[in-house]
Every structure is written in structure tokens, then in C-alpha cells.
mmCIF file of C-alpha atoms in Angstrom:
data_model
loop_
_atom_site.group_PDB
_atom_site.id
_atom_site.type_symbol
_atom_site.label_atom_id
_atom_site.label_comp_id
_atom_site.label_asym_id
_atom_site.label_seq_id
_atom_site.Cartn_x
_atom_site.Cartn_y
_atom_site.Cartn_z
ATOM 1 C CA GLN A 8 24.760 4.878 -15.294
ATOM 2 C CA ASP A 9 21.166 6.098 -15.021
ATOM 3 C CA GLN A 10 20.734 8.888 -12.489
ATOM 4 C CA LEU A 11 18.188 8.667 -9.683
ATOM 5 C CA GLN A 12 15.070 10.750 -10.256
ATOM 6 C CA GLN A 13 15.133 12.077 -6.725
ATOM 7 C CA LYS A 14 17.058 11.587 -3.504
ATOM 8 C CA ILE A 15 14.889 11.381 -0.387
ATOM 9 C CA ILE A 16 16.550 11.795 3.000
ATOM 10 C CA CYS A 17 14.960 9.656 5.736
ATOM 11 C CA PRO A 18 15.123 10.282 9.511
ATOM 12 C CA GLY A 19 17.738 7.519 9.916
ATOM 13 C CA PRO A 20 19.242 4.421 8.305
ATOM 14 C CA VAL A 21 16.481 2.408 6.607
ATOM 15 C CA THR A 22 16.670 -1.308 7.408
ATOM 16 C CA CYS A 23 13.585 -2.371 5.411
ATOM 17 C CA LEU A 24 11.251 -0.752 2.904
ATOM 18 C CA THR A 25 8.028 -1.692 1.123
ATOM 19 C CA ALA A 26 5.211 -0.097 -0.869
ATOM 20 C CA SER A 27 1.510 -0.917 -0.730
ATOM 21 C CA PRO A 28 0.242 -2.800 -3.807
ATOM 22 C CA ASN A 29 -2.202 0.030 -4.575
ATOM 23 C CA GLY A 30 0.722 2.480 -4.716
ATOM 24 C CA LEU A 31 -0.679 4.887 -2.125
ATOM 25 C CA TYR A 32 1.634 4.313 0.855
ATOM 26 C CA ILE A 33 5.278 3.642 1.665
ATOM 27 C CA LEU A 34 6.511 1.856 4.794
ATOM 28 C CA ALA A 35 10.062 2.087 6.089
ATOM 29 C CA GLY A 36 11.763 0.597 9.096
ATOM 30 C CA VAL A 37 14.085 3.113 10.759
ATOM 31 C CA GLY A 38 15.626 1.696 13.911
ATOM 32 C CA GLU A 39 12.827 0.430 16.158
ATOM 33 C CA SER A 40 10.152 2.552 14.434
ATOM 34 C CA ILE A 41 7.865 2.067 11.453
ATOM 35 C CA TYR A 42 7.369 5.178 9.294
ATOM 36 C CA LEU A 43 4.285 5.472 7.088
ATOM 37 C CA TRP A 44 4.243 7.986 4.223
ATOM 38 C CA GLU A 45 1.568 8.953 1.728
ATOM 39 C CA VAL A 46 3.069 8.798 -1.753
ATOM 40 C CA SER A 47 0.926 11.478 -3.433
ATOM 41 C CA ASN A 48 2.015 14.346 -1.180
ATOM 42 C CA GLY A 49 4.938 12.995 0.866
ATOM 43 C CA ASN A 50 3.190 13.498 4.214
ATOM 44 C CA LEU A 51 4.424 11.411 7.128
ATOM 45 C CA LEU A 52 1.177 9.927 8.455
ATOM 46 C CA ALA A 53 2.343 7.795 11.382
ATOM 47 C CA ILE A 54 5.335 6.639 13.397
ATOM 48 C CA LEU A 55 4.722 3.284 15.079
ATOM 49 C CA ASN A 56 6.888 2.317 18.046
ATOM 50 C CA ARG A 57 5.803 -1.124 19.212
ATOM 51 C CA HIS A 58 8.984 -3.072 18.530
ATOM 52 C CA TYR A 59 11.806 -3.207 21.062
ATOM 53 C CA GLN A 60 14.684 -3.695 18.621
ATOM 54 C CA ASP A 61 15.509 -2.770 15.020
ATOM 55 C CA LEU A 62 13.072 -3.642 12.245
ATOM 56 C CA THR A 63 14.192 -6.342 9.791
ATOM 57 C CA CYS A 64 11.267 -6.787 7.380
ATOM 58 C CA LEU A 65 7.933 -5.291 6.291
ATOM 59 C CA CYS A 66 5.232 -6.467 3.889
ATOM 60 C CA PHE A 67 1.669 -5.585 2.860
ATOM 61 C CA THR A 68 -1.281 -7.844 2.162
ATOM 62 C CA ASP A 69 -2.299 -7.962 -1.496
ATOM 63 C CA ASP A 70 -5.308 -5.651 -0.894
ATOM 64 C CA SER A 71 -3.217 -3.110 1.096
ATOM 65 C CA SER A 72 -5.597 -3.398 4.083
ATOM 66 C CA HIS A 73 -2.998 -4.827 6.493
ATOM 67 C CA PHE A 74 0.766 -4.885 6.827
ATOM 68 C CA LEU A 75 3.178 -7.042 8.794
ATOM 69 C CA SER A 76 6.393 -6.086 10.560
ATOM 70 C CA GLY A 77 9.207 -8.227 11.918
ATOM 71 C CA ALA A 78 12.159 -7.205 14.067
ATOM 72 C CA LYS A 79 15.152 -8.427 16.030
ATOM 73 C CA ASP A 80 12.985 -8.593 19.166
ATOM 74 C CA CYS A 81 11.593 -11.942 17.853
ATOM 75 C CA LEU A 82 8.138 -10.402 17.343
ATOM 76 C CA ALA A 83 6.022 -10.275 14.200
ATOM 77 C CA LEU A 84 3.145 -7.783 14.328
ATOM 78 C CA VAL A 85 0.044 -7.527 12.137
ATOM 79 C CA TRP A 86 -1.316 -3.994 11.655
ATOM 80 C CA ASN A 87 -4.662 -2.812 10.307
ATOM 81 C CA LEU A 88 -3.849 0.109 8.006
ATOM 82 C CA TYR A 89 -7.254 1.747 8.581
ATOM 83 C CA ASN A 90 -6.766 1.767 12.354
ATOM 84 C CA VAL A 91 -3.288 3.245 11.940
ATOM 85 C CA LEU A 92 -4.565 6.052 9.697
ATOM 86 C CA GLN A 93 -7.512 6.872 11.997
ATOM 87 C CA ALA A 94 -5.486 6.952 15.225
ATOM 88 C CA GLU A 95 -4.679 10.253 16.911
ATOM 89 C CA PRO A 96 -1.088 11.475 16.413
ATOM 90 C CA SER A 97 -0.473 11.338 20.168
ATOM 91 C CA GLN A 98 -1.603 7.699 20.407
ATOM 92 C CA ILE A 99 0.113 4.589 19.099
ATOM 93 C CA PRO A 100 -2.501 2.174 17.723
ATOM 94 C CA ASP A 101 -2.445 -1.422 18.868
ATOM 95 C CA PRO A 102 -1.492 -4.094 16.351
ATOM 96 C CA ARG A 103 -4.182 -6.574 15.390
ATOM 97 C CA HIS A 104 -1.994 -9.557 16.283
ATOM 98 C CA VAL A 105 1.296 -10.041 18.113
ATOM 99 C CA TRP A 106 3.092 -13.231 17.094
ATOM 100 C CA SER A 107 5.696 -14.154 19.708
ATOM 101 C CA ARG A 108 6.356 -17.826 18.974
ATOM 102 C CA HIS A 109 9.861 -17.246 17.591
ATOM 103 C CA SER A 110 12.797 -17.343 19.983
ATOM 104 C CA LEU A 111 15.378 -15.477 17.846
ATOM 105 C CA PRO A 112 15.210 -12.444 15.515
ATOM 106 C CA ILE A 113 12.764 -12.458 12.604
ATOM 107 C CA THR A 114 14.617 -12.420 9.293
ATOM 108 C CA ASP A 115 11.875 -12.372 6.643
ATOM 109 C CA LEU A 116 8.118 -12.117 6.079
ATOM 110 C CA CYS A 117 5.912 -13.215 3.225
ATOM 111 C CA CYS A 118 2.166 -12.705 2.765
ATOM 112 C CA GLY A 119 -0.065 -14.781 0.499
ATOM 113 C CA PHE A 120 -3.199 -13.777 -1.359
ATOM 114 C CA GLY A 121 -6.602 -13.115 0.164
ATOM 115 C CA GLY A 122 -6.296 -9.751 1.907
ATOM 116 C CA PRO A 123 -7.225 -10.054 5.600
ATOM 117 C CA LEU A 124 -7.993 -13.765 5.043
ATOM 118 C CA ALA A 125 -4.518 -14.501 3.710
ATOM 119 C CA ARG A 126 -1.802 -16.644 5.254
ATOM 120 C CA ALA A 127 1.595 -15.251 6.166
ATOM 121 C CA ALA A 128 4.977 -16.944 6.570
ATOM 122 C CA THR A 129 7.748 -15.857 8.937
ATOM 123 C CA ALA A 130 11.403 -16.914 9.006
ATOM 124 C CA SER A 131 13.775 -16.685 11.945
ATOM 125 C CA LEU A 132 17.284 -17.409 13.112
ATOM 126 C CA ASP A 133 15.785 -19.967 15.520
ATOM 127 C CA GLN A 134 15.885 -22.421 12.563
ATOM 128 C CA THR A 135 12.123 -22.362 12.049
ATOM 129 C CA ALA A 136 9.691 -21.060 9.460
ATOM 130 C CA LYS A 137 6.092 -20.599 10.563
ATOM 131 C CA LEU A 138 2.819 -20.217 8.692
ATOM 132 C CA TRP A 139 0.069 -18.053 10.228
ATOM 133 C CA GLU A 140 -3.519 -17.091 9.525
ATOM 134 C CA ILE A 141 -3.959 -13.314 9.499
ATOM 135 C CA SER A 142 -7.697 -13.288 10.235
ATOM 136 C CA SER A 143 -7.505 -15.310 13.453
ATOM 137 C CA GLY A 144 -3.807 -14.918 14.260
ATOM 138 C CA GLU A 145 -3.460 -18.676 14.753
ATOM 139 C CA LEU A 146 -0.285 -20.625 14.054
ATOM 140 C CA LEU A 147 -0.984 -23.129 11.257
ATOM 141 C CA LEU A 148 2.429 -24.734 10.742
ATOM 142 C CA SER A 149 5.924 -24.662 12.233
ATOM 143 C CA VAL A 150 8.803 -26.294 10.371
ATOM 144 C CA LEU A 151 12.138 -26.901 12.088
ATOM 145 C CA PHE A 152 15.347 -26.966 10.007
ATOM 146 C CA ASP A 153 18.951 -27.721 10.867
ATOM 147 C CA VAL A 154 20.115 -24.179 9.937
ATOM 148 C CA GLY A 155 18.885 -20.646 10.563
ATOM 149 C CA ILE A 156 16.370 -19.407 7.975
ATOM 150 C CA MET A 157 17.102 -16.057 6.314
ATOM 151 C CA ALA A 158 14.385 -15.853 3.617
ATOM 152 C CA VAL A 159 10.914 -17.271 3.003
ATOM 153 C CA THR A 160 8.333 -17.062 0.229
ATOM 154 C CA LEU A 161 5.177 -18.818 -1.006
ATOM 155 C CA ASP A 162 4.234 -19.813 -4.524
ATOM 156 C CA LEU A 163 1.097 -18.327 -6.075
ATOM 157 C CA SER A 164 -1.057 -21.367 -5.344
ATOM 158 C CA GLU A 165 0.402 -21.661 -1.817
ATOM 159 C CA TYR A 166 1.148 -25.351 -2.282
ATOM 160 C CA HIS A 167 4.798 -24.867 -1.352
ATOM 161 C CA MET A 168 6.840 -22.692 0.999
ATOM 162 C CA PHE A 169 10.460 -21.985 0.049
ATOM 163 C CA CYS A 170 12.983 -21.260 2.797
ATOM 164 C CA GLY A 171 16.551 -20.014 2.342
ATOM 165 C CA GLY A 172 19.129 -21.116 4.888
ATOM 166 C CA MET A 173 22.330 -19.624 6.257
ATOM 167 C CA ASP A 174 24.383 -22.392 4.616
ATOM 168 C CA GLY A 175 23.148 -21.516 1.107
ATOM 169 C CA SER A 176 20.531 -24.268 0.865
ATOM 170 C CA ILE A 177 16.964 -23.570 -0.254
ATOM 171 C CA PHE A 178 14.288 -25.891 1.141
ATOM 172 C CA GLN A 179 10.921 -26.651 -0.437
ATOM 173 C CA VAL A 180 8.188 -27.422 2.107
ATOM 174 C CA ASP A 181 4.955 -29.035 0.922
ATOM 175 C CA LEU A 182 2.039 -27.296 2.633
ATOM 176 C CA CYS A 183 -0.454 -29.958 1.516
ATOM 177 C CA ALA A 184 1.544 -32.954 2.788
ATOM 178 C CA TRP A 185 -0.355 -35.742 4.524
ATOM 179 C CA PRO A 186 -0.728 -36.400 7.403
ATOM 180 C CA VAL A 187 -1.278 -32.836 8.561
ATOM 181 C CA GLN A 188 1.111 -31.844 11.357
ATOM 182 C CA ARG A 189 1.337 -28.465 13.009
ATOM 183 C CA ASP A 190 4.947 -29.080 14.100
ATOM 184 C CA ARG A 191 7.159 -30.605 11.472
ATOM 185 C CA THR A 192 10.897 -31.278 11.154
ATOM 186 C CA PHE A 193 12.553 -30.930 7.749
ATOM 187 C CA GLN A 194 15.187 -33.666 7.512
ATOM 188 C CA THR A 195 17.514 -32.835 4.645
ATOM 189 C CA GLU A 196 18.954 -36.338 4.256
ATOM 190 C CA ARG A 197 15.476 -37.791 3.719
ATOM 191 C CA GLU A 198 14.208 -35.047 1.397
ATOM 192 C CA ASN A 199 17.023 -34.551 -1.098
ATOM 193 C CA GLY A 200 14.495 -33.976 -3.880
ATOM 194 C CA LYS A 201 13.238 -30.866 -2.119
ATOM 195 C CA VAL A 202 16.508 -28.965 -1.663
ATOM 196 C CA PHE A 203 18.075 -26.447 -4.076
ATOM 197 C CA LYS A 204 21.872 -26.619 -3.807
ATOM 198 C CA GLY A 205 24.261 -24.157 -5.410
ATOM 199 C CA HIS A 206 24.750 -21.064 -3.253
ATOM 200 C CA ARG A 207 27.929 -20.978 -1.185
ATOM 201 C CA ASN A 208 26.729 -18.469 1.406
ATOM 202 C CA GLN A 209 23.501 -17.488 3.146
ATOM 203 C CA VAL A 210 20.402 -16.920 1.020
ATOM 204 C CA THR A 211 18.992 -13.432 1.555
ATOM 205 C CA CYS A 212 15.925 -13.293 -0.712
ATOM 206 C CA LEU A 213 13.529 -15.551 -2.611
ATOM 207 C CA SER A 214 10.850 -14.895 -5.236
ATOM 208 C CA VAL A 215 8.606 -17.224 -7.268
ATOM 209 C CA SER A 216 7.382 -16.475 -10.802
ATOM 210 C CA THR A 217 3.688 -15.965 -11.468
ATOM 211 C CA ASP A 218 3.279 -19.349 -13.162
ATOM 212 C CA GLY A 219 5.038 -21.112 -10.269
ATOM 213 C CA SER A 220 7.736 -22.676 -12.452
ATOM 214 C CA LEU A 221 10.759 -20.507 -11.603
ATOM 215 C CA LEU A 222 12.442 -19.527 -8.351
ATOM 216 C CA LEU A 223 14.778 -16.535 -8.007
ATOM 217 C CA SER A 224 17.284 -16.431 -5.158
ATOM 218 C CA GLY A 225 19.929 -13.967 -4.014
ATOM 219 C CA SER A 226 22.831 -14.689 -1.712
ATOM 220 C CA HIS A 227 25.826 -13.229 0.060
ATOM 221 C CA ASP A 228 27.986 -15.257 -2.316
ATOM 222 C CA GLU A 229 27.465 -12.307 -4.733
ATOM 223 C CA THR A 230 25.215 -14.237 -7.127
ATOM 224 C CA VAL A 231 21.569 -14.332 -8.126
ATOM 225 C CA ARG A 232 20.320 -17.698 -9.358
ATOM 226 C CA LEU A 233 17.267 -18.674 -11.371
ATOM 227 C CA TRP A 234 15.992 -22.185 -10.640
ATOM 228 C CA ASP A 235 13.564 -24.566 -12.301
ATOM 229 C CA ILE A 236 11.326 -25.627 -9.409
ATOM 230 C CA GLN A 237 10.310 -28.972 -10.898
ATOM 231 C CA SER A 238 13.849 -30.270 -11.541
ATOM 232 C CA LYS A 239 15.701 -28.176 -8.912
ATOM 233 C CA GLN A 240 18.261 -27.256 -11.610
ATOM 234 C CA CYS A 241 19.931 -23.852 -11.791
ATOM 235 C CA LEU A 242 19.026 -22.293 -15.148
ATOM 236 C CA LYS A 243 21.026 -19.078 -14.905
ATOM 237 C CA THR A 244 23.565 -17.442 -12.593
ATOM 238 C CA MET A 245 24.037 -13.661 -12.483
ATOM 239 C CA ASN A 246 27.218 -12.439 -10.779
ATOM 240 C CA HIS A 247 27.396 -9.205 -8.796
ATOM 241 C CA LYS A 248 30.237 -7.234 -7.240
ATOM 242 C CA GLY A 249 28.994 -7.581 -3.687
ATOM 243 C CA PRO A 250 26.545 -9.446 -1.465
ATOM 244 C CA VAL A 251 23.005 -9.497 -2.856
ATOM 245 C CA THR A 252 20.534 -8.150 -0.288
ATOM 246 C CA ASN A 253 17.290 -8.201 -2.274
ATOM 247 C CA ALA A 254 15.925 -9.521 -5.578
ATOM 248 C CA PHE A 255 12.400 -10.291 -6.733
ATOM 249 C CA ILE A 256 10.384 -11.103 -9.842
ATOM 250 C CA VAL A 257 7.932 -8.422 -10.956
ATOM 251 C CA LEU A 258 5.721 -7.924 -13.997
ATOM 252 C CA ALA A 259 7.241 -5.269 -16.256
ATOM 253 C CA PRO A 260 5.197 -2.041 -16.534
ATOM 254 C CA ALA A 261 3.710 -1.321 -19.950
ATOM 255 C CA ASN A 262 5.931 1.705 -20.654
ATOM 256 C CA MET A 263 9.102 0.302 -19.086
ATOM 257 C CA PHE A 264 10.884 -0.034 -22.433
ATOM 258 C CA ASN A 265 9.592 3.248 -23.841
ATOM 259 C CA PRO A 266 12.562 5.678 -23.908
ATOM 260 C CA ASP A 267 10.208 8.677 -23.821
ATOM 261 C CA GLY A 268 8.126 7.398 -20.924
ATOM 262 C CA LYS A 269 8.064 9.633 -17.840
ATOM 263 C CA PRO A 270 6.085 9.463 -14.586
ATOM 264 C CA SER A 271 2.770 11.283 -14.957
ATOM 265 C CA VAL A 272 2.854 12.450 -11.331
ATOM 266 C CA PRO A 273 6.228 13.580 -9.909
ATOM 267 C CA LEU A 274 7.161 12.047 -6.568
ATOM 268 C CA PRO A 275 7.324 14.706 -3.821
ATOM 269 C CA LYS A 276 9.899 14.758 -1.062
ATOM 270 C CA PHE A 277 8.951 12.679 1.950
ATOM 271 C CA SER A 278 8.443 14.693 5.127
ATOM 272 C CA ARG A 279 10.572 13.891 8.176
ATOM 273 C CA HIS A 280 7.938 15.114 10.633
ATOM 274 C CA LEU A 281 4.393 13.984 11.275
ATOM 275 C CA HIS A 282 1.751 15.687 9.153
ATOM 276 C CA GLY A 283 0.246 18.626 11.044
ATOM 277 C CA THR A 284 3.070 19.041 13.581
ATOM 278 C CA GLU A 285 5.878 21.537 13.693
ATOM 279 C CA SER A 286 8.963 21.135 11.532
ATOM 280 C CA SER A 287 12.385 21.995 12.835
ATOM 281 C CA ASP A 288 13.564 22.602 9.259
ATOM 282 C CA GLU A 289 11.518 25.815 9.102
ATOM 283 C CA PRO A 290 12.810 28.510 11.469
ATOM 284 C CA GLY A 291 10.272 30.589 13.334
ATOM 285 C CA THR A 292 7.503 27.988 13.389
ATOM 286 C CA GLU A 293 5.535 27.633 16.588
ATOM 287 C CA GLY A 294 3.202 24.862 17.678
ATOM 288 C CA VAL A 295 0.873 23.478 15.071
ATOM 289 C CA THR A 296 1.361 24.304 11.410
ATOM 290 C CA LEU A 297 -1.899 25.556 9.867
ATOM 291 C CA ARG A 298 -2.458 24.206 6.354
ATOM 292 C CA LEU A 299 -4.915 25.944 4.017
ATOM 293 C CA GLY A 300 -7.207 24.005 1.728
ATOM 294 C CA LEU A 301 -5.857 23.034 -1.647
ATOM 295 C CA HIS A 302 -8.251 25.424 -3.399
ATOM 296 C CA GLN A 303 -6.662 28.375 -1.537
ATOM 297 C CA GLN A 304 -3.061 27.627 -2.431
ATOM 298 C CA GLU A 305 -3.005 27.960 -6.208
ATOM 299 C CA PRO A 306 -5.332 29.623 -8.704
ATOM 300 C CA GLY A 307 -5.337 26.622 -11.039
ATOM 301 C CA GLN A 308 -6.969 23.344 -10.167
ATOM 302 C CA SER A 309 -4.768 20.270 -10.144
ATOM 303 C CA TYR A 310 -5.920 16.670 -10.191
ATOM 304 C CA LEU A 311 -5.789 16.471 -6.388
ATOM 305 C CA GLU A 312 -7.844 19.665 -6.047
ATOM 306 C CA LYS A 313 -10.529 18.314 -8.357
ATOM 307 C CA ALA A 314 -10.579 15.084 -6.372
ATOM 308 C CA GLU A 315 -11.042 17.037 -3.132
ATOM 309 C CA ARG A 316 -13.956 19.004 -4.619
ATOM 310 C CA MET A 317 -15.591 15.796 -5.829
ATOM 311 C CA TYR A 318 -15.229 14.194 -2.399
ATOM 312 C CA SER A 319 -16.789 17.243 -0.713
ATOM 313 C CA GLN A 320 -19.764 17.045 -3.068
ATOM 314 C CA MET A 321 -20.114 13.335 -2.378
ATOM 315 C CA TYR A 322 -20.095 13.887 1.374
ATOM 316 C CA SER A 323 -22.635 16.726 1.179
ATOM 317 C CA THR A 324 -24.983 14.502 -0.833
ATOM 318 C CA ARG A 325 -24.475 11.739 1.686
ATOM 319 C CA GLU A 326 -25.359 14.086 4.566
ATOM 320 C CA LYS A 327 -28.604 15.073 2.813
ATOM 321 C CA ASN A 328 -29.450 11.420 2.348
ATOM 322 C CA LEU A 329 -28.745 10.793 6.012
ATOM 323 C CA VAL A 330 -31.188 13.557 7.000
ATOM 324 C CA GLY A 331 -33.897 11.968 4.857
ATOM 325 C CA ASP A 332 -33.082 8.557 6.288
ATOM 326 C CA GLN A 333 -33.371 9.993 9.809
ATOM 327 C CA GLU A 334 -36.927 11.217 9.172
ATOM 328 C CA HIS A 335 -37.900 7.867 7.664
ATOM 329 C CA LEU A 336 -36.304 6.106 10.640
ATOM 330 C CA THR A 337 -38.333 8.210 13.096
ATOM 331 C CA ILE A 338 -41.581 7.176 11.394
ATOM 332 C CA GLN A 339 -40.549 3.537 11.471
ATOM 333 C CA VAL A 340 -39.690 3.755 15.192
ATOM 334 C CA SER A 341 -43.104 5.239 16.043
ATOM 335 C CA GLU A 342 -44.868 2.495 14.078
ATOM 336 C CA LEU A 343 -42.848 -0.182 15.831
ATOM 337 C CA GLU A 344 -43.549 1.321 19.256
ATOM 338 C CA GLU A 345 -47.289 1.269 18.522
ATOM 339 C CA GLU A 346 -47.063 -2.361 17.419
ATOM 340 C CA VAL A 347 -45.161 -3.291 20.589
ATOM 341 C CA SER A 348 -47.830 -1.661 22.768
ATOM 342 C CA ASN A 349 -50.541 -3.635 20.929
ATOM 343 C CA LEU A 350 -48.617 -6.869 21.431
ATOM 344 C CA ARG A 351 -48.223 -6.107 25.140
ATOM 345 C CA LYS A 352 -51.998 -5.549 25.450
ATOM 346 C CA ILE A 353 -52.729 -8.830 23.635
ATOM 347 C CA ASN A 354 -50.240 -10.653 25.843
ATOM 348 C CA LYS A 355 -51.822 -9.216 28.999
ATOM 349 C CA ASP A 356 -55.326 -10.214 27.855
ATOM 350 C CA LEU A 357 -54.105 -13.720 27.068
ATOM 351 C CA PHE A 358 -52.466 -13.963 30.502
ATOM 352 C CA ASP A 359 -55.640 -12.816 32.287
ATOM 353 C CA PHE A 360 -57.779 -15.281 30.315
ATOM 354 C CA SER A 361 -55.403 -18.172 31.105
ATOM 355 C CA THR A 362 -55.380 -17.223 34.787
ATOM 356 C CA ARG A 363 -59.179 -17.263 34.973
ATOM 357 C CA ILE A 364 -59.367 -20.684 33.319
ATOM 358 C CA ILE A 365 -56.715 -22.203 35.604
ATOM 359 C CA THR A 366 -58.103 -20.730 38.864
ATOM 360 C CA LYS A 367 -61.727 -21.420 38.028
ATOM 361 C CA PRO A 368 -63.159 -23.658 40.810
ATOM 362 C CA ALA A 369 -64.222 -27.126 39.754
ATOM 363 C CA LYS A 370 -67.957 -27.900 39.830
#
């Protein structure tokens, strides 16, 4: 019966939601658009409209440098977070990769470890799960099943890929199987030792423990099951009062079980309009909203204000260093130009000498 700390109203029904691992940004899929918020102040930084149908899934890389989006338009897009943050509000940045090899809606995304060098898995209703390389955008593996795939995840070592089907089955795909095949068919009757059986309805979510020994699955049969990966046995079943839409394993925070523990920084309300543009919630506003510096808003200095002052000092020092580097660079350029002129003179003398030797008449 715990009450929510705060209720945040979004611009529309949220179909998928994720947070960056560094805790700085929140992504939400609202219809065909991706909304990006900054957690510390609630500013809406970007609205990305590159999908043609509703979003179904979002995920970040482990270093928060990239994020992936999947939608009902059968497309999976890879975005560079830096490019999104640096883009002008009037321009929609281009995704780094557009993966269009699926023929039916994307149902789930999973990203491995390695930042921009990581591998990502996509699941689709076209009965396939695909493994991609984020750096190059190449398709590494495509596995065909006999049912539509609703969920996908990778273990920590990325030796196995787990796929949840519409019939309640969970399939374990060996990523290091030999011989290596880019297109593979998972035949259930031949690989009974690699199927988790127990759910009576479609599997909606999958999560692997850190040590790679346990698998958590949620389903529309109103249960969450905990499996032993080695034996494929169900260790525990947790019943719910409705279809399970999401479940995952996470390391417990240090103060989770402290009854007196409270967030050190309160979460602000998320803005429904892009940062720096007009807000229809405030009557009488015209055009661009002018925002004063943090040091002009309150007499006392908060943590964010101190951080801004430190950054300004860092940038001023950097500018001074750049001026000194510019003078040093000018001296180096003049020295190099003098050396080039000397080399040209030597080359010309050598050419003239060679010409005289070659054209000298024989005696």
C-alpha cells in the first residue's frame, strides 16, 4: 500500500520506458515519438519522430552513449545520444543505424556489454530473433523459430540468447555453436534440452541473473517464474492478479531496506514541452521563454549552481590554455614552413645536378 512519491503526467500513453544506466536521462515512447528527459531538472530535451508506427521497446547501452528503439513499423533504430543532445530543436537528428531486416513488428530489444562496441538482440512477431553489432550495424545472426518471439535477452557472458515465444515456451540459443551460421533454424523437437516449458501463455519479459545461473520470466498467464538455466527446472512461481508485462532482476540498492532512507535529490516534474520553447500551460507567454542563470534565481547556492560555477571556471581555464596553444602553434607553423622551403631548394638543386649529369654529352 505504499504511495507513489510523485505522479508525472506525460504527453500521451507511454508504451515503453527506460532510464540510462548513469541515471541522467529518461526515455519514453509515446505513440510514434521518442521523448528524452533530463532527470535532474525535468527538462524535455528532444522529441524524435523517425518511426512510422507506435514504439514498442527502448534500451540503452551500458555506457549510456547510445540507445535503441523498436516499433510496430518493423524498424529498429540505433541513436547516438551525443548527436541527439547537440542537434538543433528544429532538426531531427539521423539515427546511426536503421535495421530493417524484420518483416513484422519489433517486440523486444536487448543490449549487451561494451558500449558502442556491444551487440544487440531484437525480437519480432516474424518468428525471428536477430543479433546485431552496434559499431558496424551488421547482422551477425538470425534465428528462425516456429512461433512469434515476444521477449529476448542475453546472459552476462553473451554465450546464450534466451527468446520467449507466444506459446509460452522459452528457447535457449547457443551463440558459440559450431559451425557458425548467420541464418539458423531452431527446431524444437531436436533441441528439447534447450527449451523452458511451463508458461501457458505468451512470455512478455526475460531477465538473467548476474552469475548467469537463473532466468526470470513473466507471462500473460499471470505468473512470474524463476528458472535454473542448467537444468531448465522451474524453481519458484509467483502468481499475480493480471497479465505480467515486465519483470527484471536488479541489484538491490544499499539503502533499499533502510526504513529512514529517502532520496537525496527530489525528482522534479517532467516538462511536456521542449526546453527553451513556449509552454501552453502558462498563460500570457509569447515566443521563446527566457531562462536566467541559476545564480540569478535564488540567493543560496545549490549543488547544481556550484557545479555550473565549477564548469564555467574549467572552461575559462581551457580557453586560456587554447590561447597559449595557439601562439605555440603559430611558431611551429613558421618553423615548418622554413623547413619546407629549405627542402624545396635542396630538391631543386638535386634535380638540376641530375639533369646536367644525364644530358652531358659523351666524349
